[in-house]
Short mmCIF file of C-alpha atoms in Angstrom, two decimals:
data_model
loop_
_atom_site.label_atom_id
_atom_site.label_comp_id
_atom_site.label_asym_id
_atom_site.label_seq_id
_atom_site.Cartn_x
_atom_site.Cartn_y
_atom_site.Cartn_z
CA UNK Q 1 84.04 110.07 78.47
CA UNK Q 2 83.00 113.32 76.85
CA UNK Q 3 84.64 115.67 74.39
CA UNK Q 4 85.80 118.86 76.06
CA UNK Q 5 88.03 121.82 75.31
CA UNK Q 6 90.22 124.56 76.70
CA UNK Q 7 89.43 128.11 75.61
CA UNK Q 8 91.81 131.04 76.10
CA UNK Q 9 90.81 134.67 76.48
CA UNK Q 10 92.32 135.48 73.06
CA UNK Q 11 89.79 133.14 71.42
CA UNK Q 12 92.07 130.12 71.00
CA UNK Q 13 90.19 126.82 71.44
CA UNK Q 14 91.81 123.38 71.67
CA UNK Q 15 89.79 120.21 72.07
CA UNK Q 16 90.44 117.23 74.31
CA UNK Q 17 88.80 114.26 75.99
CA UNK Q 18 87.55 114.47 79.57
CA UNK Q 19 89.14 111.92 81.92
CA UNK Q 20 88.21 113.22 85.38
CA UNK Q 21 85.52 115.42 86.94
CA UNK Q 22 82.70 117.00 84.96
CA UNK Q 23 82.13 120.73 84.96
CA UNK Q 24 83.95 123.94 84.00
CA UNK Q 25 87.13 125.27 85.59
CA UNK Q 26 88.28 128.88 85.21
CA UNK Q 27 91.84 130.00 85.90
CA UNK Q 28 95.13 131.13 84.43
CA UNK Q 29 96.52 128.84 81.72
CA UNK Q 30 100.17 127.96 82.42
CA UNK Q 31 102.55 125.10 81.63
CA UNK Q 32 105.21 123.10 83.42
CA UNK Q 33 108.12 121.31 81.74
CA UNK Q 34 108.68 118.83 84.60
CA UNK Q 35 108.57 115.24 83.34
CA UNK Q 36 107.71 113.72 86.74
CA UNK Q 37 106.05 114.84 89.95
CA UNK Q 38 102.51 115.31 88.69
CA UNK Q 39 100.99 114.72 92.14
CA UNK Q 40 103.42 117.15 93.73
CA UNK Q 41 102.53 119.70 91.06
CA UNK Q 42 98.77 119.62 91.46
CA UNK Q 43 98.97 119.70 95.29
CA UNK Q 44 101.50 122.58 95.39
CA UNK Q 45 99.59 125.62 96.74
CA UNK Q 46 101.66 127.86 94.45
CA UNK Q 47 99.47 126.55 91.60
CA UNK Q 48 96.27 127.88 93.19
CA UNK Q 49 93.97 129.40 90.60
CA UNK Q 50 95.76 127.89 87.60
CA UNK Q 51 95.05 125.49 84.75
CA UNK Q 52 98.21 123.45 84.35
CA UNK Q 53 99.43 122.05 81.05
CA UNK Q 54 101.99 119.26 81.31
CA UNK Q 55 104.48 119.31 78.43
CA UNK Q 56 105.63 115.72 79.03
CA UNK Q 57 103.85 113.38 76.56
CA UNK Q 58 102.40 111.07 79.24
CA UNK Q 59 101.26 111.98 82.74
CA UNK Q 60 100.05 109.54 85.40
CA UNK Q 61 102.08 106.53 84.29
CA UNK Q 62 103.53 105.64 87.71
CA UNK Q 63 100.29 105.84 89.66
CA UNK Q 64 99.35 107.80 92.76
CA UNK Q 65 100.64 107.71 96.33
CA UNK Q 66 99.69 109.92 99.27
CA UNK Q 67 103.38 110.12 100.24
CA UNK Q 68 103.90 112.37 97.20
CA UNK Q 69 101.38 115.02 98.25
CA UNK Q 70 102.62 118.55 98.98
CA UNK Q 71 99.41 119.46 100.81
CA UNK Q 72 96.15 117.80 101.79
CA UNK Q 73 94.35 118.70 98.57
CA UNK Q 74 94.92 119.69 94.93
CA UNK Q 75 95.13 123.44 94.34
CA UNK Q 76 95.13 123.53 90.54
CA UNK Q 77 91.82 124.30 88.86
CA UNK Q 78 92.36 122.04 85.87
CA UNK Q 79 94.82 119.63 84.25
CA UNK Q 80 95.71 119.34 80.56
CA UNK Q 81 97.68 116.42 79.12
CA UNK Q 82 98.67 114.90 75.82
CA UNK Q 83 98.01 111.45 77.25
CA UNK Q 84 96.72 110.28 80.62
CA UNK Q 85 98.99 107.38 81.56
CA UNK Q 86 96.82 105.48 84.00
CA UNK Q 87 93.32 105.01 85.40
CA UNK Q 88 94.50 105.56 88.99
CA UNK Q 89 95.62 109.11 88.17
CA UNK Q 90 92.38 109.95 86.37
CA UNK Q 91 90.31 108.51 89.21
CA UNK Q 92 92.32 110.45 91.80
CA UNK Q 93 91.74 113.72 89.93
CA UNK Q 94 88.03 112.94 89.60
CA UNK Q 95 87.74 112.12 93.30
CA UNK Q 96 89.04 115.60 94.09
CA UNK Q 97 86.74 117.34 91.62
CA UNK Q 98 89.48 118.34 89.19
CA UNK Q 99 88.52 118.85 85.54
CA UNK Q 100 91.14 117.19 83.32
CA UNK Q 101 91.54 116.60 79.60
CA UNK Q 102 93.76 114.29 77.58
CA UNK Q 103 94.32 114.16 73.81
CA UNK Q 104 95.08 117.88 74.02
CA UNK Q 105 97.54 119.31 71.49
CA UNK Q 106 99.79 120.44 74.34
CA UNK Q 107 102.53 121.58 71.96
CA UNK Q 108 100.16 124.02 70.27
CA UNK Q 109 98.85 125.20 73.63
CA UNK Q 110 102.32 125.80 75.08
CA UNK Q 111 103.47 127.64 71.96
CA UNK Q 112 100.41 129.88 72.21
CA UNK Q 113 101.12 130.65 75.88
CA UNK Q 114 104.79 131.34 75.12
CA UNK Q 115 103.83 133.71 72.31
CA UNK Q 116 100.98 135.57 74.04
CA UNK Q 117 101.75 134.98 77.73
CA UNK Q 118 99.81 133.23 80.44
CA UNK Q 119 96.12 133.99 79.93
CA UNK Q 120 92.78 133.65 81.58
CA UNK Q 121 91.13 130.47 80.36
CA UNK Q 122 88.51 127.80 80.98
CA UNK Q 123 88.64 124.02 80.81
CA UNK Q 124 85.26 122.54 79.86
CA UNK Q 125 84.77 118.82 80.42
CA UNK Q 126 81.78 118.51 78.08
CA UNK Q 127 81.28 120.80 75.08
CA UNK Q 128 77.52 120.27 75.38
CA UNK Q 129 77.59 121.96 78.79
CA UNK Q 130 78.98 125.31 77.66
CA UNK Q 131 79.46 126.55 74.12
CA UNK Q 132 82.69 128.24 73.12
CA UNK Q 133 81.25 131.74 72.63
CA UNK Q 134 79.72 131.76 76.10
CA UNK Q 135 82.89 130.32 77.62
CA UNK Q 136 85.11 133.05 76.14
CA UNK Q 137 82.71 135.73 77.34
CA UNK Q 138 82.86 134.30 80.87
CA UNK Q 139 86.65 133.98 80.72
CA UNK Q 140 87.03 137.68 79.96
CA UNK Q 141 84.99 138.47 83.08
CA UNK Q 142 87.44 136.63 85.33
CA UNK Q 143 90.09 138.58 87.30
CA UNK Q 144 93.65 138.55 85.96
CA UNK Q 145 96.36 136.96 88.11
CA UNK Q 146 98.22 140.27 88.34
CA UNK Q 147 97.06 142.09 91.45
CA UNK Q 148 95.61 139.01 93.16
CA UNK Q 149 96.60 138.31 96.76
CA UNK Q 150 95.94 134.58 97.12
CA UNK Q 151 97.93 133.55 100.19
CA UNK Q 152 95.03 133.92 102.63
CA UNK Q 153 93.15 131.17 100.75
CA UNK Q 154 95.98 128.61 101.06
CA UNK Q 155 97.70 129.55 104.34
CA UNK Q 156 97.32 127.81 107.70
CA UNK Q 157 94.56 129.21 109.89
CA UNK Q 158 96.55 128.93 113.12
CA UNK Q 159 100.04 128.06 114.28
CA UNK Q 160 100.72 124.31 114.33
CA UNK Q 161 103.74 122.32 115.41
CA UNK Q 162 105.07 120.12 112.61
CA UNK Q 163 107.59 118.28 114.81
CA UNK Q 164 108.79 118.65 118.40
CA UNK Q 165 112.42 117.55 118.49
CA UNK Q 166 115.32 119.47 116.98
CA UNK Q 167 118.62 121.18 117.72
CA UNK Q 168 117.14 124.56 116.71
CA UNK Q 169 113.64 126.04 116.50
CA UNK Q 170 112.41 127.18 113.08
CA UNK Q 171 109.19 129.00 112.23
CA UNK Q 172 107.79 128.55 108.73
CA UNK Q 173 105.57 131.41 107.58
CA UNK Q 174 102.97 129.64 105.47
CA UNK Q 175 102.14 131.60 102.33
CA UNK Q 176 101.32 128.25 100.71
CA UNK Q 177 104.13 126.08 102.04
CA UNK Q 178 104.91 122.71 100.47
CA UNK Q 179 105.08 119.76 102.86
CA UNK Q 180 108.49 118.78 101.49
CA UNK Q 181 109.96 121.99 102.92
CA UNK Q 182 108.92 121.05 106.45
CA UNK Q 183 110.11 117.47 105.99
CA UNK Q 184 113.53 118.65 104.84
CA UNK Q 185 113.83 121.06 107.76
CA UNK Q 186 112.97 118.24 110.16
CA UNK Q 187 115.59 115.94 108.62
CA UNK Q 188 118.15 118.73 108.89
CA UNK Q 189 117.63 118.85 112.65
CA UNK Q 190 115.04 121.59 113.19
CA UNK Q 191 111.94 121.62 115.36
CA UNK Q 192 109.39 123.20 113.02
CA UNK Q 193 106.32 125.29 113.79
CA UNK Q 194 104.12 126.50 110.91
CA UNK Q 195 102.58 129.98 111.21
CA UNK Q 196 99.80 131.66 109.20
CA UNK Q 197 100.75 134.24 106.59
CA UNK Q 198 99.80 137.13 108.90
CA UNK Q 199 102.14 136.11 111.74
CA UNK Q 200 103.55 139.01 113.74
CA UNK Q 201 107.25 139.82 113.58
CA UNK Q 202 107.58 139.91 117.39
CA UNK Q 203 106.40 136.31 117.70
CA UNK Q 204 108.57 135.09 114.82
CA UNK Q 205 111.64 136.84 116.22
CA UNK Q 206 111.65 134.43 119.16
CA UNK Q 207 112.73 131.57 116.86
CA UNK Q 208 116.30 130.66 115.91
CA UNK Q 209 115.32 130.94 112.26
CA UNK Q 210 112.33 131.91 110.12
CA UNK Q 211 111.60 130.43 106.69
CA UNK Q 212 109.39 132.47 104.37
CA UNK Q 213 107.64 129.90 102.21
CA UNK Q 214 106.47 129.63 98.64
CA UNK Q 215 102.93 130.59 97.70
CA UNK Q 216 100.59 131.71 94.90
CA UNK Q 217 99.62 135.02 93.38
CA UNK Q 218 101.11 138.48 93.06
CA UNK Q 219 103.54 139.56 95.83
CA UNK Q 220 102.88 143.30 95.49
CA UNK Q 221 99.43 143.36 97.15
CA UNK Q 222 100.87 141.62 100.24
CA UNK Q 223 101.63 144.91 101.96
CA UNK Q 224 101.16 143.66 105.53
CA UNK Q 225 103.33 140.59 104.94
CA UNK Q 226 106.12 142.75 103.50
CA UNK Q 227 105.89 145.11 106.49
CA UNK Q 228 106.18 142.16 108.90
CA UNK Q 229 109.32 140.94 107.10
CA UNK Q 230 110.84 144.43 107.19
CA UNK Q 231 110.18 144.52 110.94
CA UNK Q 232 111.79 141.08 111.35
CA UNK Q 233 115.02 141.86 109.49
CA UNK Q 234 118.11 141.66 111.70
CA UNK Q 235 116.25 140.07 114.62
CA UNK Q 236 116.67 136.41 113.63
CA UNK Q 237 117.96 134.40 110.68
CA UNK Q 238 115.68 134.49 107.62
CA UNK Q 239 115.52 132.23 104.57
CA UNK Q 240 113.00 132.97 101.82
CA UNK Q 241 111.87 130.49 99.14
CA UNK Q 242 109.96 131.44 95.96
CA UNK Q 243 107.24 133.89 97.05
CA UNK Q 244 109.22 134.33 100.27
CA UNK Q 245 112.16 135.47 98.12
CA UNK Q 246 109.98 138.00 96.31
CA UNK Q 247 108.61 139.37 99.58
CA UNK Q 248 112.12 139.72 100.99
CA UNK Q 249 113.02 141.60 97.82
CA UNK Q 250 110.11 144.00 98.29
CA UNK Q 251 111.02 144.45 101.97
CA UNK Q 252 114.56 145.47 100.97
CA UNK Q 253 113.64 147.95 98.24
CA UNK Q 254 113.56 145.79 95.12
CA UNK Q 255 110.65 145.52 92.69
CA UNK Q 256 108.67 142.60 91.28
CA UNK Q 257 106.73 142.12 88.07
CA UNK Q 258 104.68 139.49 86.24
CA UNK Q 259 106.62 137.22 83.90
CA UNK Q 260 105.13 136.64 80.44
CA UNK Q 261 104.61 132.90 80.99
CA UNK Q 262 106.44 132.12 84.23
CA UNK Q 263 109.15 129.68 85.25
CA UNK Q 264 107.66 126.26 85.92
CA UNK Q 265 109.59 123.02 85.68
CA UNK Q 266 112.56 121.08 87.02
CA UNK Q 267 115.26 122.11 84.57
CA UNK Q 268 115.83 125.85 85.05
CA UNK Q 269 119.49 126.95 84.94
CA UNK Q 270 120.59 129.44 87.60
CA UNK Q 271 124.00 131.10 87.88
CA UNK Q 272 125.64 131.30 91.31
CA UNK Q 273 127.44 134.62 90.88
CA UNK Q 274 130.11 134.08 93.52
CA UNK Q 275 131.44 130.83 92.04
CA UNK Q 276 130.28 130.79 88.42
CA UNK Q 277 128.59 127.45 89.09
CA UNK Q 278 125.31 126.72 87.29
CA UNK Q 279 122.55 124.93 89.22
CA UNK Q 280 119.73 123.10 87.47
CA UNK Q 281 116.74 123.99 89.63
CA UNK Q 282 113.06 123.30 90.28
CA UNK Q 283 110.87 126.39 89.85
CA UNK Q 284 107.23 127.39 89.97
CA UNK Q 285 106.45 131.09 89.83
CA UNK Q 286 104.69 133.60 87.61
CA UNK Q 287 106.20 136.73 89.20
CA UNK Q 288 109.86 137.65 89.61
CA UNK Q 289 112.25 140.13 91.17
CA UNK Q 290 113.51 142.57 88.55
CA UNK Q 291 117.11 142.21 87.39
CA UNK Q 292 119.71 144.18 89.33
CA UNK Q 293 123.49 144.50 89.53
CA UNK Q 294 123.37 145.06 93.28
CA UNK Q 295 125.80 143.00 95.32
CA UNK Q 296 123.11 141.24 97.35
CA UNK Q 297 121.81 139.42 94.25
CA UNK Q 298 123.50 136.03 94.64
CA UNK Q 299 121.76 133.96 91.95
CA UNK Q 300 120.58 134.97 88.48
CA UNK Q 301 118.33 133.18 85.99
CA UNK Q 302 120.19 132.24 82.83
CA UNK Q 303 116.89 132.44 80.95
CA UNK Q 304 116.02 136.08 81.53
CA UNK Q 305 118.39 137.63 84.10
CA UNK Q 306 115.79 137.86 86.87
CA UNK Q 307 117.10 137.73 90.43
CA UNK Q 308 117.07 134.16 91.77
CA UNK Q 309 118.55 134.82 95.22
CA UNK Q 310 119.56 137.40 97.81
CA UNK Q 311 122.08 137.47 100.63
CA UNK Q 312 122.10 140.22 103.26
CA UNK Q 313 124.82 139.21 105.78
CA UNK Q 314 124.28 142.38 107.83
CA UNK Q 315 120.58 141.49 108.21
CA UNK Q 316 121.13 137.71 108.57
CA UNK Q 317 118.72 137.20 105.68
CA UNK Q 318 118.94 135.32 102.42
CA UNK Q 319 116.58 133.85 99.83
CA UNK Q 320 116.25 131.79 96.66
CA UNK Q 321 113.60 132.00 93.96
CA UNK Q 322 113.97 128.32 93.11
CA UNK Q 323 113.01 125.35 95.29
CA UNK Q 324 115.88 123.77 97.28
CA UNK Q 325 113.52 121.11 98.65
CA UNK Q 326 113.17 119.90 95.02
CA UNK Q 327 109.79 118.29 95.38
CA UNK Q 328 109.90 117.33 92.55
CA UNK Q 329 113.14 118.23 90.84
CA UNK Q 330 116.90 118.00 90.65
CA UNK Q 331 119.06 118.00 93.78
CA UNK Q 332 121.63 120.65 92.82
CA UNK Q 333 120.18 123.08 95.38
CA UNK Q 334 119.56 120.55 98.17
CA UNK Q 335 122.43 121.75 100.41
CA UNK Q 336 120.92 125.25 100.77
CA UNK Q 337 118.30 124.21 103.35
CA UNK Q 338 120.68 121.99 105.33
CA UNK Q 339 123.43 124.60 105.45
CA UNK Q 340 121.00 127.22 106.64
CA UNK Q 341 119.78 124.99 109.48
CA UNK Q 342 123.34 123.99 110.37
CA UNK Q 343 124.28 127.67 110.66
CA UNK Q 344 121.47 128.49 113.10
CA UNK Q 345 122.38 128.95 116.73
CA UNK Q 346 119.92 127.86 119.44
CA UNK Q 347 118.84 130.66 121.74
#
């Protein structure tokens, strides 16, 4: 095992020990506070293009299992840990070509990201392969996450049927959809078909409900996707999750912006404005809908006031920024998906 390092675009360098694939991985350095769900995290398409730091002190301690995958492959570029908790996890990362380091001072790294914001970075498995000066120069040549439209790289290529039987028919627009969303829809009684990100509104309108999925990158460049949602409003029931929430916000006249270091973890408190109830939620996003006092804003982040949900009864559309499928995460928001499916009426 070789000595490696992570370098940030501001010149910060933190050493570690390589435990997985050799090579160099470039991406945006971010962190997640979730204590479990490491397989779900690295296979979540919303993490595409990112170098993920786990704040929990040990990662990999309960092994690996294909049942925990959110997609067929990892989407993270690199993994950073204080301690790798098992050989099976390290071997799984290596088998998928993921550069990973342990013995990283993750506390220092997270504090730096919190202070300066998510940054372009590189994880180097072997410090003999690329010296720090060259690495920082290459990092500064990489594109920033802001302005990147990444959904085309993670979305389905063609429409596929996830399951046949169901009381109602639901279309999932795949901007980077997690498998747990489709599984939960199936268990709630829906027949699910997954569509590519560029699906036409006329085709989607034929379904009893349309779910706008999570996904990576900046929502603002997704002009065609926003136009399709605007065209779909009022024609069928819509539920947006994560990126789908942000796109619904753009389609209804709200604005989005890049958060300093994002919301990533399974312990994010969200206020349900109508009841005063606080939900502890699972989140994974680097962009957000700007705060507003408008009536349609149903949920608000108790961290920074960003909009965590919309409800447009007149348009039969609603959304949440957090993840009601909770894969992984707490179950406070679980009923949202089931209630939405229960409220759909078959054509």
